[in-house]
Amino acid sequence: MLVSARSFAEYRAMFALTDRDLGRRILDCPGGAASFVAEAGQRGVDAVAVDREYAVHREELGLLVERESSFKRELLAEQTAGFNRSWYTDADDQIRQWTANSRLFRADIAARPERYVAGALPELPFSDRSFDLVLSSHLVFSYGNRLGEEFQRAALLELARVARREVRLFPVTVYDTGERHPGLERLREELAGAGIDSRLERVRYEFQPGADEMLVLGCTGYRPPARTAPGAGRPGAMPVDPVRWRHRERSDRGPAAGAAQRA
């Protein structure tokens, strides 16, 4: 999996955030090294990020993302060939922007550590209805072919559990294929059966071609089952798919090993 460092402006576009939305208590899940919470804080927005990497690489995550992005420059250029260039003019521009965003993240997690909570789907360390609005980008559907529907179902219910009003997920396409997740409508039907309304909404953000829709879950009518113990009623644990910091592997194993890893 890739840890990203997207900006406040990208979040506004990806999730169609209005000024009214920004007046609410917001959760970013997973937050990665994005600068959303940092920039939101500068604007007086009550926002919190949660990510499993905050338990592992809390102090160095921003720097790791910065170095990894530069190390993967050629791979980024290859994988994003033909992508929409309204946000990043090329791979070098993407690296520049992610570097700037990750530095904002690094400064903010040091200055306001309480805003960055270690945790991971499908069991978040928050009480029911802790946030008005929950945002989730580039995970649940982006890695759908790796995570599986059991995890997705549990993750969607967990995101709805901690939301008072809405959950917004972007995108609904699978990164590897560029196609809308094939199980999306089935998952929406299951959510409806649990009292969670949903709708698809086109947004003014597109990087990967065709990835310009978010899924919006209406959570006001959802009443999650009581949690009697950690993990109770939470099937579908996150599959083991750790982040691979390939720039660090190269450093640990030497230039020759690094070249072999990239081959």
mmCIF file of N, CA and C in Angstrom, residues 8 12 17-26 36 40 43-46 133:
data_model
loop_
_atom_site.group_PDB
_atom_site.id
_atom_site.type_symbol
_atom_site.label_atom_id
_atom_site.label_comp_id
_atom_site.label_asym_id
_atom_site.label_seq_id
_atom_site.Cartn_x
_atom_site.Cartn_y
_atom_site.Cartn_z
ATOM 1 N N PHE A 8 -4.967 19.972 1.544
ATOM 2 C CA PHE A 8 -6.293 20.463 1.929
ATOM 3 C C PHE A 8 -7.131 20.770 0.692
ATOM 4 N N ARG A 12 -10.757 19.154 -0.342
ATOM 5 C CA ARG A 12 -11.968 19.928 -0.626
ATOM 6 C C ARG A 12 -12.603 19.468 -1.930
ATOM 7 N N LEU A 17 -16.188 19.408 -0.232
ATOM 8 C CA LEU A 17 -16.368 20.026 1.080
ATOM 9 C C LEU A 17 -16.783 21.484 0.943
ATOM 10 N N THR A 18 -17.858 21.844 1.600
ATOM 11 C CA THR A 18 -18.335 23.217 1.625
ATOM 12 C C THR A 18 -17.846 23.898 2.900
ATOM 13 N N ASP A 19 -18.039 25.211 2.968
ATOM 14 C CA ASP A 19 -17.695 25.927 4.201
ATOM 15 C C ASP A 19 -18.510 25.390 5.373
ATOM 16 N N ARG A 20 -19.749 25.001 5.108
ATOM 17 C CA ARG A 20 -20.584 24.430 6.169
ATOM 18 C C ARG A 20 -20.007 23.106 6.658
ATOM 19 N N ASP A 21 -19.544 22.275 5.735
ATOM 20 C CA ASP A 21 -18.904 21.017 6.122
ATOM 21 C C ASP A 21 -17.709 21.272 7.031
ATOM 22 N N LEU A 22 -16.933 22.287 6.692
ATOM 23 C CA LEU A 22 -15.712 22.579 7.436
ATOM 24 C C LEU A 22 -16.005 23.180 8.815
ATOM 25 N N GLY A 23 -17.254 23.502 9.077
ATOM 26 C CA GLY A 23 -17.656 23.960 10.395
ATOM 27 C C GLY A 23 -18.008 22.818 11.334
ATOM 28 N N ARG A 24 -17.878 21.585 10.836
ATOM 29 C CA ARG A 24 -18.222 20.414 11.625
ATOM 30 C C ARG A 24 -16.960 19.705 12.109
ATOM 31 N N ARG A 25 -17.148 18.765 13.021
ATOM 32 C CA ARG A 25 -16.030 17.949 13.511
ATOM 33 C C ARG A 25 -15.772 16.838 12.494
ATOM 34 N N ILE A 26 -14.525 16.748 12.010
ATOM 35 C CA ILE A 26 -14.193 15.885 10.880
ATOM 36 C C ILE A 26 -13.125 14.874 11.263
ATOM 37 N N PHE A 36 -4.076 17.694 5.258
ATOM 38 C CA PHE A 36 -5.446 18.161 5.471
ATOM 39 C C PHE A 36 -5.665 18.653 6.894
ATOM 40 N N ALA A 40 -6.293 22.375 7.880
ATOM 41 C CA ALA A 40 -7.604 22.614 8.482
ATOM 42 C C ALA A 40 -7.450 23.331 9.812
ATOM 43 N N ARG A 43 -7.062 26.919 9.691
ATOM 44 C CA ARG A 43 -8.315 27.606 9.356
ATOM 45 C C ARG A 43 -9.356 27.497 10.464
ATOM 46 N N GLY A 44 -8.964 26.923 11.585
ATOM 47 C CA GLY A 44 -9.879 26.796 12.710
ATOM 48 C C GLY A 44 -10.848 25.641 12.605
ATOM 49 N N VAL A 45 -10.562 24.682 11.713
ATOM 50 C CA VAL A 45 -11.426 23.521 11.529
ATOM 51 C C VAL A 45 -11.076 22.445 12.561
ATOM 52 N N ASP A 46 -12.092 21.833 13.138
ATOM 53 C CA ASP A 46 -11.912 20.773 14.139
ATOM 54 C C ASP A 46 -11.758 19.442 13.407
ATOM 55 N N LEU A 133 -18.639 14.353 10.421
ATOM 56 C CA LEU A 133 -18.327 13.976 9.050
ATOM 57 C C LEU A 133 -17.042 13.157 9.038
#
